[in-house]
Amino acid sequence: MNGVTMKTNTDEYIWNALKEDITSEDVTTNAVMRTPCPGRAELICKEDGIICGLPVFARVFELLDETSLFETEATDGDHVKKGQLLGTISGDIRAILSGERTALNYLQRMSGIATYTNRLAKELEGSGTKLLDTRKTTPNNRAFEKYAVRIGGGYNHRYNLSDGILIKDNHIGAAGGVAKAIRMAKEYAPFVRKIEVEVENLDMLSEALDAGADIIMLDNMDKETMKKAVAAVAGRAETECSGNVTLERLKEIREIGVDYVSSGALTHSAPIMDISLKNLTPVN
């Protein structure tokens, strides 16, 4: 996540997170630290995993104190170990104290997603099937969470509703059928947009193929039905598997030959990674 992306896309979200935590003042910090004082603290990893969100961590303190400096000992995507020093943050102690929780919330959450994504992505290595995220993200944290998926070795599905056409069951119901929904999408959308359609059975699959869908999402199909679906597509469209995608189920999905497998769990169920900011001391 480079500096331009940070300032144009995420500063607003970081500010809102800080405002959520500091409505009028940090009364504890202001009570024990009445005047500016330079200080330094260590960022320490407390479990093994994939680190992600170091630029966001640093940006929290930069917004509170433009003189702050984060000297990192790691890079997003690194495999880190319990007890490892990840970096040091220096600046006004008041800013370090006030920004600590917000900065760690981002770093722990993003690292947890990257670590969990990496575990699942490894199950698909060598298969030709790509692991995708979904829009099942924490409100106002999508930019951070989808970035974490990429750092963990996964790929992003559409970013939001403006990013691509995905005709799901309720869209089909609203339109009056699979073929009609696809036809309406082709009439409305720019020609550069691919059209993806969610199907639940082989009859819907056949209708979607005949109507010219570009991508077929095989939703909640069992193993045998999915095999028949991939054989029926026979390269006429790309295929995506979704629904109840677990680590165990990936082992059988990889053998079926779908192009993509999407998992909402990457962002909605990944546990955080334990990371602490320790040893804060004044610097004279």
mmCIF file of C-alpha atoms in Angstrom:
data_model
loop_
_atom_site.group_PDB
_atom_site.id
_atom_site.type_symbol
_atom_site.label_atom_id
_atom_site.label_comp_id
_atom_site.label_asym_id
_atom_site.label_seq_id
_atom_site.Cartn_x
_atom_site.Cartn_y
_atom_site.Cartn_z
ATOM 1 C CA MET A 1 0.000 0.000 0.000
ATOM 2 C CA ASN A 2 1.992 2.966 -1.272
ATOM 3 C CA GLY A 3 1.921 6.569 -0.082
ATOM 4 C CA VAL A 4 -0.354 7.837 -2.848
ATOM 5 C CA THR A 5 -2.901 5.077 -2.230
ATOM 6 C CA MET A 6 -2.737 5.744 1.484
ATOM 7 C CA LYS A 7 -3.403 9.468 1.204
ATOM 8 C CA THR A 8 -6.076 9.316 -1.498
ATOM 9 C CA ASN A 9 -7.987 6.209 -0.413
ATOM 10 C CA THR A 10 -7.433 5.456 3.248
ATOM 11 C CA ASP A 11 -6.535 8.587 5.265
ATOM 12 C CA GLU A 12 -10.220 9.388 5.676
ATOM 13 C CA TYR A 13 -10.931 5.945 7.134
ATOM 14 C CA ILE A 14 -7.945 6.137 9.478
ATOM 15 C CA TRP A 15 -9.040 9.583 10.684
ATOM 16 C CA ASN A 16 -12.548 8.264 11.346
ATOM 17 C CA ALA A 17 -11.113 5.375 13.356
ATOM 18 C CA LEU A 18 -9.059 7.816 15.406
ATOM 19 C CA LYS A 19 -12.083 10.062 15.956
ATOM 20 C CA GLU A 20 -14.063 7.036 17.126
ATOM 21 C CA ASP A 21 -11.422 6.431 19.806
ATOM 22 C CA ILE A 22 -10.768 10.081 20.721
ATOM 23 C CA THR A 23 -14.007 12.067 20.766
ATOM 24 C CA SER A 24 -12.745 15.112 22.672
ATOM 25 C CA GLU A 25 -9.436 14.126 24.251
ATOM 26 C CA ASP A 26 -7.365 11.182 25.447
ATOM 27 C CA VAL A 27 -7.973 11.981 29.065
ATOM 28 C CA THR A 28 -5.567 9.356 30.442
ATOM 29 C CA THR A 29 -2.632 10.473 28.310
ATOM 30 C CA ASN A 30 -3.330 14.144 28.951
ATOM 31 C CA ALA A 31 -3.415 13.435 32.684
ATOM 32 C CA VAL A 32 -0.020 11.726 32.849
ATOM 33 C CA MET A 33 1.754 13.585 30.036
ATOM 34 C CA ARG A 34 1.031 17.311 30.269
ATOM 35 C CA THR A 35 3.651 18.520 27.764
ATOM 36 C CA PRO A 36 5.280 17.200 24.591
ATOM 37 C CA CYS A 37 7.986 14.627 25.169
ATOM 38 C CA PRO A 38 9.876 12.577 22.584
ATOM 39 C CA GLY A 39 9.657 8.829 23.055
ATOM 40 C CA ARG A 40 10.190 5.468 21.435
ATOM 41 C CA ALA A 41 8.350 2.126 21.536
ATOM 42 C CA GLU A 42 8.953 -1.337 20.081
ATOM 43 C CA LEU A 43 6.524 -3.264 17.876
ATOM 44 C CA ILE A 44 6.796 -6.937 18.811
ATOM 45 C CA CYS A 45 5.214 -9.975 17.164
ATOM 46 C CA LYS A 46 3.592 -12.401 19.629
ATOM 47 C CA GLU A 47 2.813 -15.268 17.247
ATOM 48 C CA ASP A 48 3.945 -16.672 13.900
ATOM 49 C CA GLY A 49 2.206 -15.449 10.756
ATOM 50 C CA ILE A 50 2.214 -13.148 7.731
ATOM 51 C CA ILE A 51 2.691 -9.492 8.646
ATOM 52 C CA CYS A 52 0.456 -7.008 6.838
ATOM 53 C CA GLY A 53 -0.460 -3.376 7.411
ATOM 54 C CA LEU A 54 2.856 -1.867 8.468
ATOM 55 C CA PRO A 55 2.324 1.268 6.311
ATOM 56 C CA VAL A 56 -1.143 1.711 7.858
ATOM 57 C CA PHE A 57 0.315 1.277 11.339
ATOM 58 C CA ALA A 58 2.857 4.010 10.606
ATOM 59 C CA ARG A 59 0.278 6.305 9.025
ATOM 60 C CA VAL A 60 -1.847 6.381 12.186
ATOM 61 C CA PHE A 61 1.007 8.023 14.086
ATOM 62 C CA GLU A 62 1.939 10.307 11.181
ATOM 63 C CA LEU A 63 -1.581 11.747 11.204
ATOM 64 C CA LEU A 64 -1.338 12.454 14.934
ATOM 65 C CA ASP A 65 2.258 13.659 14.880
ATOM 66 C CA GLU A 66 3.944 14.636 11.632
ATOM 67 C CA THR A 67 7.360 14.216 13.276
ATOM 68 C CA SER A 68 6.746 10.543 14.074
ATOM 69 C CA LEU A 69 9.060 7.991 12.492
ATOM 70 C CA PHE A 70 8.473 4.273 12.074
ATOM 71 C CA GLU A 71 11.672 2.315 11.521
ATOM 72 C CA THR A 72 10.568 -1.091 10.305
ATOM 73 C CA GLU A 73 12.439 -4.366 10.527
ATOM 74 C CA ALA A 74 9.954 -6.185 8.266
ATOM 75 C CA THR A 75 7.952 -5.745 5.073
ATOM 76 C CA ASP A 76 4.315 -6.584 4.343
ATOM 77 C CA GLY A 77 4.144 -10.210 3.235
ATOM 78 C CA ASP A 78 7.045 -11.405 5.379
ATOM 79 C CA HIS A 79 6.697 -14.569 7.437
ATOM 80 C CA VAL A 80 7.337 -13.382 10.986
ATOM 81 C CA LYS A 81 7.946 -15.273 14.207
ATOM 82 C CA LYS A 82 6.815 -15.012 17.812
ATOM 83 C CA GLY A 83 9.072 -12.621 19.712
ATOM 84 C CA GLN A 84 10.386 -10.902 16.564
ATOM 85 C CA LEU A 85 11.009 -7.148 16.652
ATOM 86 C CA LEU A 86 8.987 -5.703 13.770
ATOM 87 C CA GLY A 87 10.098 -2.102 14.183
ATOM 88 C CA THR A 88 10.201 0.939 16.411
ATOM 89 C CA ILE A 89 7.981 3.992 16.458
ATOM 90 C CA SER A 90 9.356 7.285 17.695
ATOM 91 C CA GLY A 91 7.780 10.703 18.176
ATOM 92 C CA ASP A 92 5.735 12.606 20.733
ATOM 93 C CA ILE A 93 4.849 10.136 23.496
ATOM 94 C CA ARG A 94 1.326 11.594 23.620
ATOM 95 C CA ALA A 95 0.723 10.633 19.976
ATOM 96 C CA ILE A 96 2.168 7.149 20.526
ATOM 97 C CA LEU A 97 -0.127 6.570 23.499
ATOM 98 C CA SER A 98 -3.230 7.967 21.796
ATOM 99 C CA GLY A 99 -2.684 6.148 18.496
ATOM 100 C CA GLU A 100 -1.518 2.798 19.867
ATOM 101 C CA ARG A 101 -4.836 0.945 19.876
ATOM 102 C CA THR A 102 -6.043 2.185 16.489
ATOM 103 C CA ALA A 103 -2.686 1.376 14.878
ATOM 104 C CA LEU A 104 -2.615 -2.107 16.407
ATOM 105 C CA ASN A 105 -6.242 -2.782 15.487
ATOM 106 C CA TYR A 106 -5.398 -2.267 11.823
ATOM 107 C CA LEU A 107 -2.153 -4.233 11.978
ATOM 108 C CA GLN A 108 -3.578 -7.184 13.904
ATOM 109 C CA ARG A 109 -6.663 -7.436 11.719
ATOM 110 C CA MET A 110 -4.798 -7.137 8.426
ATOM 111 C CA SER A 111 -2.086 -9.570 9.504
ATOM 112 C CA GLY A 112 -4.720 -12.071 10.611
ATOM 113 C CA ILE A 113 -6.415 -11.928 7.211
ATOM 114 C CA ALA A 114 -3.098 -12.268 5.370
ATOM 115 C CA THR A 115 -2.107 -15.237 7.545
ATOM 116 C CA TYR A 116 -5.432 -17.042 7.094
ATOM 117 C CA THR A 117 -5.480 -16.328 3.351
ATOM 118 C CA ASN A 118 -1.970 -17.730 3.041
ATOM 119 C CA ARG A 119 -3.029 -21.001 4.690
ATOM 120 C CA LEU A 120 -5.866 -21.471 2.196
ATOM 121 C CA ALA A 121 -3.874 -20.294 -0.820
ATOM 122 C CA LYS A 122 -1.226 -22.924 -0.151
ATOM 123 C CA GLU A 123 -3.851 -25.636 -0.632
ATOM 124 C CA LEU A 124 -4.364 -24.427 -4.204
ATOM 125 C CA GLU A 125 -0.695 -24.108 -5.188
ATOM 126 C CA GLY A 126 -0.002 -25.841 -8.489
ATOM 127 C CA SER A 127 -3.685 -26.375 -9.293
ATOM 128 C CA GLY A 128 -4.338 -23.373 -11.547
ATOM 129 C CA THR A 129 -7.302 -22.359 -9.351
ATOM 130 C CA LYS A 130 -7.123 -18.855 -7.865
ATOM 131 C CA LEU A 131 -8.416 -17.999 -4.391
ATOM 132 C CA LEU A 132 -10.691 -14.930 -4.295
ATOM 133 C CA ASP A 133 -12.166 -12.791 -1.554
ATOM 134 C CA THR A 134 -15.729 -11.390 -1.536
ATOM 135 C CA ARG A 135 -17.566 -8.219 -0.470
ATOM 136 C CA LYS A 136 -18.136 -9.724 2.999
ATOM 137 C CA THR A 137 -15.851 -7.166 4.590
ATOM 138 C CA THR A 138 -16.051 -5.015 7.712
ATOM 139 C CA PRO A 139 -17.817 -1.723 6.878
ATOM 140 C CA ASN A 140 -15.292 1.042 6.139
ATOM 141 C CA ASN A 141 -12.395 -1.450 6.225
ATOM 142 C CA ARG A 142 -12.687 -2.953 2.746
ATOM 143 C CA ALA A 143 -9.585 -1.236 1.347
ATOM 144 C CA PHE A 144 -7.474 -2.610 4.189
ATOM 145 C CA GLU A 145 -8.968 -6.098 4.188
ATOM 146 C CA LYS A 146 -8.787 -6.663 0.440
ATOM 147 C CA TYR A 147 -5.187 -5.460 0.456
ATOM 148 C CA ALA A 148 -4.467 -8.020 3.191
ATOM 149 C CA VAL A 149 -5.916 -10.802 1.032
ATOM 150 C CA ARG A 150 -3.470 -9.928 -1.752
ATOM 151 C CA ILE A 151 -0.547 -9.829 0.668
ATOM 152 C CA GLY A 152 -1.545 -13.305 1.879
ATOM 153 C CA GLY A 153 -1.438 -14.751 -1.623
ATOM 154 C CA GLY A 154 -5.093 -14.451 -2.610
ATOM 155 C CA TYR A 155 -6.769 -12.375 -5.311
ATOM 156 C CA ASN A 156 -9.508 -9.756 -5.189
ATOM 157 C CA HIS A 157 -12.971 -10.326 -6.595
ATOM 158 C CA ARG A 158 -14.805 -7.115 -7.524
ATOM 159 C CA TYR A 159 -14.103 -4.276 -5.104
ATOM 160 C CA ASN A 160 -17.664 -2.986 -4.920
ATOM 161 C CA LEU A 161 -20.995 -2.906 -6.765
ATOM 162 C CA SER A 162 -19.633 -0.450 -9.331
ATOM 163 C CA ASP A 163 -16.712 -2.714 -10.173
ATOM 164 C CA GLY A 164 -18.384 -5.542 -12.052
ATOM 165 C CA ILE A 165 -21.589 -7.393 -12.913
ATOM 166 C CA LEU A 166 -22.511 -10.363 -10.747
ATOM 167 C CA ILE A 167 -26.047 -11.607 -11.252
ATOM 168 C CA LYS A 168 -27.092 -13.507 -8.121
ATOM 169 C CA ASP A 169 -30.261 -15.392 -7.197
ATOM 170 C CA ASN A 170 -32.237 -12.309 -6.169
ATOM 171 C CA HIS A 171 -31.230 -10.461 -9.347
ATOM 172 C CA ILE A 172 -32.457 -13.446 -11.351
ATOM 173 C CA GLY A 173 -35.716 -13.405 -9.426
ATOM 174 C CA ALA A 174 -36.133 -9.670 -9.980
ATOM 175 C CA ALA A 175 -35.406 -9.956 -13.706
ATOM 176 C CA GLY A 176 -37.632 -12.971 -14.284
ATOM 177 C CA GLY A 177 -35.031 -15.602 -15.173
ATOM 178 C CA VAL A 178 -31.385 -16.294 -15.945
ATOM 179 C CA ALA A 179 -31.500 -15.581 -19.679
ATOM 180 C CA LYS A 180 -33.511 -12.395 -19.232
ATOM 181 C CA ALA A 181 -31.138 -11.104 -16.553
ATOM 182 C CA ILE A 182 -28.108 -11.701 -18.777
ATOM 183 C CA ARG A 183 -29.774 -10.070 -21.762
ATOM 184 C CA MET A 184 -30.658 -6.998 -19.726
ATOM 185 C CA ALA A 185 -27.100 -6.791 -18.385
ATOM 186 C CA LYS A 186 -25.656 -6.942 -21.891
ATOM 187 C CA GLU A 187 -27.988 -4.177 -23.045
ATOM 188 C CA TYR A 188 -27.123 -1.909 -20.125
ATOM 189 C CA ALA A 189 -23.470 -2.454 -19.289
ATOM 190 C CA PRO A 190 -20.436 -1.182 -21.241
ATOM 191 C CA PHE A 191 -19.040 -3.820 -23.589
ATOM 192 C CA VAL A 192 -15.825 -4.023 -21.541
ATOM 193 C CA ARG A 193 -17.712 -5.457 -18.555
ATOM 194 C CA LYS A 194 -17.717 -9.201 -18.077
ATOM 195 C CA ILE A 195 -20.976 -10.734 -16.911
ATOM 196 C CA GLU A 196 -20.894 -13.287 -14.099
ATOM 197 C CA VAL A 197 -23.965 -15.323 -13.157
ATOM 198 C CA GLU A 198 -24.596 -17.401 -10.060
ATOM 199 C CA VAL A 199 -26.178 -20.797 -10.747
ATOM 200 C CA GLU A 200 -27.394 -23.419 -8.299
ATOM 201 C CA ASN A 201 -28.028 -26.379 -10.588
ATOM 202 C CA LEU A 202 -27.209 -27.765 -14.041
ATOM 203 C CA ASP A 203 -30.397 -26.419 -15.644
ATOM 204 C CA MET A 204 -29.509 -22.874 -14.623
ATOM 205 C CA LEU A 205 -25.970 -23.500 -15.861
ATOM 206 C CA SER A 206 -27.210 -24.510 -19.303
ATOM 207 C CA GLU A 207 -29.400 -21.420 -19.520
ATOM 208 C CA ALA A 208 -26.519 -19.144 -18.475
ATOM 209 C CA LEU A 209 -24.177 -20.645 -21.060
ATOM 210 C CA ASP A 210 -26.732 -20.343 -23.854
ATOM 211 C CA ALA A 211 -27.291 -16.679 -22.908
ATOM 212 C CA GLY A 212 -23.581 -15.926 -23.173
ATOM 213 C CA ALA A 213 -22.405 -15.443 -19.588
ATOM 214 C CA ASP A 214 -18.664 -14.821 -19.309
ATOM 215 C CA ILE A 215 -18.213 -16.310 -15.834
ATOM 216 C CA ILE A 216 -20.319 -18.968 -14.119
ATOM 217 C CA MET A 217 -20.430 -19.039 -10.332
ATOM 218 C CA LEU A 218 -21.212 -22.550 -9.103
ATOM 219 C CA ASP A 219 -22.955 -21.801 -5.834
ATOM 220 C CA ASN A 220 -23.110 -24.371 -3.022
ATOM 221 C CA MET A 221 -22.818 -27.353 -5.361
ATOM 222 C CA ASP A 222 -21.671 -30.721 -4.071
ATOM 223 C CA LYS A 223 -18.524 -32.290 -5.479
ATOM 224 C CA GLU A 224 -20.178 -34.484 -8.106
ATOM 225 C CA THR A 225 -22.501 -31.761 -9.415
ATOM 226 C CA MET A 226 -19.569 -29.376 -9.630
ATOM 227 C CA LYS A 227 -17.607 -31.891 -11.693
ATOM 228 C CA LYS A 228 -20.526 -32.219 -14.115
ATOM 229 C CA ALA A 229 -20.845 -28.438 -14.293
ATOM 230 C CA VAL A 230 -17.165 -27.902 -15.166
ATOM 231 C CA ALA A 231 -17.407 -30.610 -17.832
ATOM 232 C CA ALA A 232 -20.545 -28.984 -19.274
ATOM 233 C CA VAL A 233 -18.889 -25.555 -19.439
ATOM 234 C CA ALA A 234 -15.996 -27.085 -21.401
ATOM 235 C CA GLY A 235 -14.114 -23.785 -21.645
ATOM 236 C CA ARG A 236 -17.037 -21.720 -22.937
ATOM 237 C CA ALA A 237 -16.863 -19.548 -19.805
ATOM 238 C CA GLU A 238 -14.704 -19.155 -16.743
ATOM 239 C CA THR A 239 -15.892 -20.947 -13.615
ATOM 240 C CA GLU A 240 -15.983 -19.923 -9.977
ATOM 241 C CA CYS A 241 -16.893 -22.061 -6.981
ATOM 242 C CA SER A 242 -18.454 -20.447 -3.917
ATOM 243 C CA GLY A 243 -20.288 -21.380 -0.752
ATOM 244 C CA ASN A 244 -19.003 -23.002 2.440
ATOM 245 C CA VAL A 245 -15.372 -22.924 1.320
ATOM 246 C CA THR A 246 -13.288 -24.383 4.143
ATOM 247 C CA LEU A 247 -9.661 -25.477 4.310
ATOM 248 C CA GLU A 248 -10.772 -29.106 4.178
ATOM 249 C CA ARG A 249 -13.085 -28.564 1.218
ATOM 250 C CA LEU A 250 -10.350 -26.831 -0.784
ATOM 251 C CA LYS A 251 -8.535 -30.153 -1.012
ATOM 252 C CA GLU A 252 -11.348 -31.607 -3.121
ATOM 253 C CA ILE A 253 -12.140 -28.381 -5.004
ATOM 254 C CA ARG A 254 -8.584 -28.142 -6.348
ATOM 255 C CA GLU A 255 -9.038 -31.443 -8.173
ATOM 256 C CA ILE A 256 -12.216 -30.348 -9.968
ATOM 257 C CA GLY A 257 -10.570 -27.708 -12.140
ATOM 258 C CA VAL A 258 -12.573 -24.535 -11.524
ATOM 259 C CA ASP A 259 -10.809 -21.305 -12.455
ATOM 260 C CA TYR A 260 -11.594 -19.524 -9.191
ATOM 261 C CA VAL A 261 -12.824 -20.293 -5.692
ATOM 262 C CA SER A 262 -14.209 -17.459 -3.568
ATOM 263 C CA SER A 263 -14.365 -17.426 0.209
ATOM 264 C CA GLY A 264 -16.039 -14.826 2.389
ATOM 265 C CA ALA A 265 -14.254 -16.366 5.381
ATOM 266 C CA LEU A 266 -10.999 -14.741 4.286
ATOM 267 C CA THR A 267 -12.278 -11.428 5.592
ATOM 268 C CA HIS A 268 -15.205 -12.219 7.874
ATOM 269 C CA SER A 269 -13.753 -15.103 9.889
ATOM 270 C CA ALA A 270 -9.967 -14.678 10.004
ATOM 271 C CA PRO A 271 -8.671 -14.387 13.596
ATOM 272 C CA ILE A 272 -6.429 -11.477 14.441
ATOM 273 C CA MET A 273 -2.677 -11.912 14.766
ATOM 274 C CA ASP A 274 -1.330 -11.005 18.218
ATOM 275 C CA ILE A 275 1.064 -8.037 18.024
ATOM 276 C CA SER A 276 2.022 -5.619 20.804
ATOM 277 C CA LEU A 277 3.568 -2.190 21.208
ATOM 278 C CA LYS A 278 5.936 -2.448 24.178
ATOM 279 C CA ASN A 279 8.783 -0.762 26.055
ATOM 280 C CA LEU A 280 7.679 2.847 25.606
ATOM 281 C CA THR A 281 10.379 5.077 26.993
ATOM 282 C CA PRO A 282 11.225 8.807 26.844
ATOM 283 C CA VAL A 283 14.127 9.787 24.617
ATOM 284 C CA ASN A 284 16.317 12.625 25.855
#
